[in-house]
Amino acid sequence: MSDLIPRTATRHGSPQTTPDRRSFLKYTGALGAAAALTTTLSACSGPESTNEADGGGKGGDATLTAVIGYGNDGSWDPTQTASAFAMAGNEHIYEGLLGTDPLTREPYAALATEVPDDLKATTWKFALRPGATWHDGKPVTADDVVFVFDRILDPKTQTLAKGFFASWLKEVRKVDATNVELILKFPFPDGAARLSLAKIMPKHVFSRPGAWDDATKGKAVGSGPYRMTAHHPKSNTTFEAYADYNGPRKAAFKKMNWLTIVDAAPRVAKISGGDAGAEISDNIPYANIEQLKKDGLTVEGGAGMNNLFLLFNTAHEPFDDVRVRQALHYAIDRDKMIEAALRGHGKASTSFLDEANPSYRPAKTVYGHDLAKAKKLLKEAGVDSLKINLMAVNVSWIVDCLPTIQDGWKKLGVEVTLDPQETTAVFTKLDQKKDFQIVAAASNPNQFGIDADLIMHYNYGPENIWMGYARWADDPVAKQLFKDMDQATRESDAGRKKAMIQDYIDTVAEQAVLYPVVHNELMTAWDPDKVTGIKAQPYPGINLLQAKWA
């Protein structure tokens, strides 16, 4: 994310240009895929409809209907999007050289024939799958692979994907029509899983003038098991099995109709009761779990990085004082928040990472509820009569958590005004560099992966957008942190790298400039009598590449 005026952002220690903020809002459709945003993209396939394909029954020519609790009007350009709906859809339309399991993120051969044997090498060679074709019938070639990576790595091109590759990937070379080489700047085994983020796209389609704008609006031509048949922003997107697909994740459903229903009540209604019009839905509200289970649905959660975080403006006194930031964290009764707002479907943050992350360990600073310590820290900072305006995104579960924050801070002697607003309004103010004190919002970098290096650089870096919001990048502690992060990125030994990341997360926890309060579960519901093979994801969206009719 960045300001309305383009600027450079640093990820993994390597500078690159990020999309301007106005474009980013268009690209994402969701802040970290956790909060649905709206845009004004025009429909690509005629009038809106939610009945593009015949439904009813199961198997044969029946249509699987899914409900996604996020907008489908964000960008569908795989090099740009952070939209929960689009990223989930693209997993079914496109392929990377490698794919990853939706939960473990273990790499598997997708458009390439195999995963490289030596991931510590600085040259990775890939042969393309024989007979792979685009949805228009033309063959997939090495030129298509080079075309996509050239776009991602081009310093003059603004792509979100650049942040996941530019620091460690030097170039991608064509060997011949069906073979490519990836040249790395240094050994980077974690890059294998990140290749799933570089969806290979047909050069003959997307090199045409205006084609990237078309991709943003929903034009999709891939090599995956499903092809897009219609796209209606703010309504639905439909898919059909691609008959000539010869890869590892074959389509199990003849047709699919994905509905976008952001409001909770109609989303739940669509999947519940005797006249349920869908077989699966993500983003299930906690209040509806038990009733859906009684109705015979399976409801499961995915615990991951989805979190409520606090972002402090360190240029606004007294939030430049780490003791004040810490005091406000200690004053929050996280257990009460989890019980009252999340109905038990969450955990108090004990690190920037969630407990399921492979690199997790508790940070040296853990913000348990300790009002006495909070008062002591405020006194040491010389702060009294503090008045806070807590600006927050109006995502429903975030709003549910705000009263617990307010209650804790009031007991600390702080006067608190809760100020929930539309997500776009909150971040427009931040982009315009308007003054603020503290922001409460949601984030989930797990949609991009689970490797800790990626997650931490998504949030912290010398020219990172979040650090721009916090006005913290020039702090001496921050400068040392960024150096430590860059050193960890370049460390090839997995054990040492993990330890280095854990050590610098201790600094992130202590400073609490941008830090999670709770990590919560995301719930998915489906009808087990109709579909099987579903895995509840810890990030928004669904993955049906291993699902089938029951």
PDB file of N, CA and C in Angstrom, residues 328-365:
ATOM      1  N   LEU A 328      -0.666   1.029  27.050  1.00  0.00           N
ATOM      2  CA  LEU A 328      -1.971   0.857  26.426  1.00  0.00           C
ATOM      3  C   LEU A 328      -2.218  -0.596  26.028  1.00  0.00           C
ATOM      4  N   HIS A 329      -1.169  -1.308  25.661  1.00  0.00           N
ATOM      5  CA  HIS A 329      -1.319  -2.741  25.368  1.00  0.00           C
ATOM      6  C   HIS A 329      -1.574  -3.538  26.646  1.00  0.00           C
ATOM      7  N   TYR A 330      -0.834  -3.245  27.711  1.00  0.00           N
ATOM      8  CA  TYR A 330      -1.026  -3.975  28.967  1.00  0.00           C
ATOM      9  C   TYR A 330      -2.422  -3.761  29.549  1.00  0.00           C
ATOM     10  N   ALA A 331      -3.044  -2.643  29.252  1.00  0.00           N
ATOM     11  CA  ALA A 331      -4.350  -2.319  29.836  1.00  0.00           C
ATOM     12  C   ALA A 331      -5.500  -3.074  29.182  1.00  0.00           C
ATOM     13  N   ILE A 332      -5.259  -3.726  28.054  1.00  0.00           N
ATOM     14  CA  ILE A 332      -6.325  -4.428  27.327  1.00  0.00           C
ATOM     15  C   ILE A 332      -6.512  -5.830  27.895  1.00  0.00           C
ATOM     16  N   ASP A 333      -7.737  -6.157  28.265  1.00  0.00           N
ATOM     17  CA  ASP A 333      -8.071  -7.496  28.753  1.00  0.00           C
ATOM     18  C   ASP A 333      -8.382  -8.382  27.552  1.00  0.00           C
ATOM     19  N   ARG A 334      -7.350  -9.020  27.035  1.00  0.00           N
ATOM     20  CA  ARG A 334      -7.520  -9.838  25.833  1.00  0.00           C
ATOM     21  C   ARG A 334      -8.427 -11.037  26.066  1.00  0.00           C
ATOM     22  N   ASP A 335      -8.345 -11.642  27.232  1.00  0.00           N
ATOM     23  CA  ASP A 335      -9.208 -12.794  27.513  1.00  0.00           C
ATOM     24  C   ASP A 335     -10.677 -12.389  27.456  1.00  0.00           C
ATOM     25  N   LYS A 336     -10.990 -11.227  28.003  1.00  0.00           N
ATOM     26  CA  LYS A 336     -12.364 -10.716  27.947  1.00  0.00           C
ATOM     27  C   LYS A 336     -12.774 -10.474  26.497  1.00  0.00           C
ATOM     28  N   MET A 337     -11.862  -9.909  25.697  1.00  0.00           N
ATOM     29  CA  MET A 337     -12.145  -9.647  24.284  1.00  0.00           C
ATOM     30  C   MET A 337     -12.448 -10.944  23.544  1.00  0.00           C
ATOM     31  N   ILE A 338     -11.648 -11.965  23.809  1.00  0.00           N
ATOM     32  CA  ILE A 338     -11.825 -13.249  23.134  1.00  0.00           C
ATOM     33  C   ILE A 338     -13.157 -13.886  23.515  1.00  0.00           C
ATOM     34  N   GLU A 339     -13.515 -13.767  24.786  1.00  0.00           N
ATOM     35  CA  GLU A 339     -14.772 -14.351  25.246  1.00  0.00           C
ATOM     36  C   GLU A 339     -15.977 -13.573  24.746  1.00  0.00           C
ATOM     37  N   ALA A 340     -15.943 -12.252  24.874  1.00  0.00           N
ATOM     38  CA  ALA A 340     -17.117 -11.435  24.568  1.00  0.00           C
ATOM     39  C   ALA A 340     -17.294 -11.176  23.076  1.00  0.00           C
ATOM     40  N   ALA A 341     -16.223 -10.807  22.412  1.00  0.00           N
ATOM     41  CA  ALA A 341     -16.332 -10.413  21.004  1.00  0.00           C
ATOM     42  C   ALA A 341     -16.097 -11.567  20.034  1.00  0.00           C
ATOM     43  N   LEU A 342     -15.146 -12.443  20.363  1.00  0.00           N
ATOM     44  CA  LEU A 342     -14.782 -13.528  19.446  1.00  0.00           C
ATOM     45  C   LEU A 342     -15.399 -14.860  19.823  1.00  0.00           C
ATOM     46  N   ARG A 343     -16.116 -14.898  20.941  1.00  0.00           N
ATOM     47  CA  ARG A 343     -16.809 -16.103  21.396  1.00  0.00           C
ATOM     48  C   ARG A 343     -15.889 -17.312  21.473  1.00  0.00           C
ATOM     49  N   GLY A 344     -14.678 -17.032  21.923  1.00  0.00           N
ATOM     50  CA  GLY A 344     -13.708 -18.095  22.134  1.00  0.00           C
ATOM     51  C   GLY A 344     -12.871 -18.448  20.933  1.00  0.00           C
ATOM     52  N   HIS A 345     -13.118 -17.836  19.798  1.00  0.00           N
ATOM     53  CA  HIS A 345     -12.432 -18.192  18.553  1.00  0.00           C
ATOM     54  C   HIS A 345     -11.250 -17.256  18.295  1.00  0.00           C
ATOM     55  N   GLY A 346     -10.359 -17.213  19.254  1.00  0.00           N
ATOM     56  CA  GLY A 346      -9.169 -16.386  19.100  1.00  0.00           C
ATOM     57  C   GLY A 346      -8.177 -16.653  20.206  1.00  0.00           C
ATOM     58  N   LYS A 347      -6.992 -16.082  20.054  1.00  0.00           N
ATOM     59  CA  LYS A 347      -5.946 -16.203  21.054  1.00  0.00           C
ATOM     60  C   LYS A 347      -5.260 -14.862  21.234  1.00  0.00           C
ATOM     61  N   ALA A 348      -4.894 -14.577  22.460  1.00  0.00           N
ATOM     62  CA  ALA A 348      -4.140 -13.359  22.722  1.00  0.00           C
ATOM     63  C   ALA A 348      -2.791 -13.436  22.030  1.00  0.00           C
ATOM     64  N   SER A 349      -2.359 -12.347  21.453  1.00  0.00           N
ATOM     65  CA  SER A 349      -1.079 -12.325  20.755  1.00  0.00           C
ATOM     66  C   SER A 349       0.062 -12.431  21.768  1.00  0.00           C
ATOM     67  N   THR A 350       0.943 -13.374  21.549  1.00  0.00           N
ATOM     68  CA  THR A 350       2.142 -13.511  22.372  1.00  0.00           C
ATOM     69  C   THR A 350       3.397 -13.315  21.540  1.00  0.00           C
ATOM     70  N   SER A 351       3.203 -12.965  20.280  1.00  0.00           N
ATOM     71  CA  SER A 351       4.275 -12.639  19.344  1.00  0.00           C
ATOM     72  C   SER A 351       3.610 -11.915  18.190  1.00  0.00           C
ATOM     73  N   PHE A 352       4.402 -11.320  17.319  1.00  0.00           N
ATOM     74  CA  PHE A 352       3.796 -10.775  16.104  1.00  0.00           C
ATOM     75  C   PHE A 352       3.196 -11.919  15.301  1.00  0.00           C
ATOM     76  N   LEU A 353       3.862 -13.074  15.286  1.00  0.00           N
ATOM     77  CA  LEU A 353       3.383 -14.253  14.575  1.00  0.00           C
ATOM     78  C   LEU A 353       2.326 -14.970  15.405  1.00  0.00           C
ATOM     79  N   ASP A 354       1.430 -15.675  14.736  1.00  0.00           N
ATOM     80  CA  ASP A 354       0.471 -16.506  15.443  1.00  0.00           C
ATOM     81  C   ASP A 354       1.152 -17.797  15.881  1.00  0.00           C
ATOM     82  N   GLU A 355       0.536 -18.490  16.827  1.00  0.00           N
ATOM     83  CA  GLU A 355       1.166 -19.660  17.425  1.00  0.00           C
ATOM     84  C   GLU A 355       1.327 -20.826  16.455  1.00  0.00           C
ATOM     85  N   ALA A 356       0.560 -20.853  15.374  1.00  0.00           N
ATOM     86  CA  ALA A 356       0.669 -21.943  14.403  1.00  0.00           C
ATOM     87  C   ALA A 356       1.807 -21.742  13.413  1.00  0.00           C
ATOM     88  N   ASN A 357       2.395 -20.544  13.406  1.00  0.00           N
ATOM     89  CA  ASN A 357       3.464 -20.282  12.441  1.00  0.00           C
ATOM     90  C   ASN A 357       4.709 -21.098  12.785  1.00  0.00           C
ATOM     91  N   PRO A 358       5.359 -21.704  11.795  1.00  0.00           N
ATOM     92  CA  PRO A 358       6.549 -22.530  12.054  1.00  0.00           C
ATOM     93  C   PRO A 358       7.685 -21.780  12.744  1.00  0.00           C
ATOM     94  N   SER A 359       7.733 -20.475  12.627  1.00  0.00           N
ATOM     95  CA  SER A 359       8.806 -19.686  13.244  1.00  0.00           C
ATOM     96  C   SER A 359       8.397 -19.068  14.576  1.00  0.00           C
ATOM     97  N   TYR A 360       7.246 -19.443  15.079  1.00  0.00           N
ATOM     98  CA  TYR A 360       6.744 -18.826  16.315  1.00  0.00           C
ATOM     99  C   TYR A 360       7.526 -19.247  17.558  1.00  0.00           C
ATOM    100  N   ARG A 361       7.740 -18.310  18.418  1.00  0.00           N
ATOM    101  CA  ARG A 361       8.008 -18.540  19.834  1.00  0.00           C
ATOM    102  C   ARG A 361       7.494 -17.308  20.567  1.00  0.00           C
ATOM    103  N   PRO A 362       7.128 -17.422  21.846  1.00  0.00           N
ATOM    104  CA  PRO A 362       6.655 -16.232  22.557  1.00  0.00           C
ATOM    105  C   PRO A 362       7.731 -15.156  22.564  1.00  0.00           C
ATOM    106  N   ALA A 363       7.332 -13.938  22.340  1.00  0.00           N
ATOM    107  CA  ALA A 363       8.272 -12.825  22.388  1.00  0.00           C
ATOM    108  C   ALA A 363       8.692 -12.570  23.829  1.00  0.00           C
ATOM    109  N   LYS A 364       9.803 -11.893  23.990  1.00  0.00           N
ATOM    110  CA  LYS A 364      10.271 -11.579  25.337  1.00  0.00           C
ATOM    111  C   LYS A 364       9.312 -10.615  26.052  1.00  0.00           C
ATOM    112  N   THR A 365       8.605  -9.806  25.263  1.00  0.00           N
ATOM    113  CA  THR A 365       7.572  -8.926  25.820  1.00  0.00           C
ATOM    114  C   THR A 365       6.213  -9.472  25.411  1.00  0.00           C
TER     115      THR A 365
END
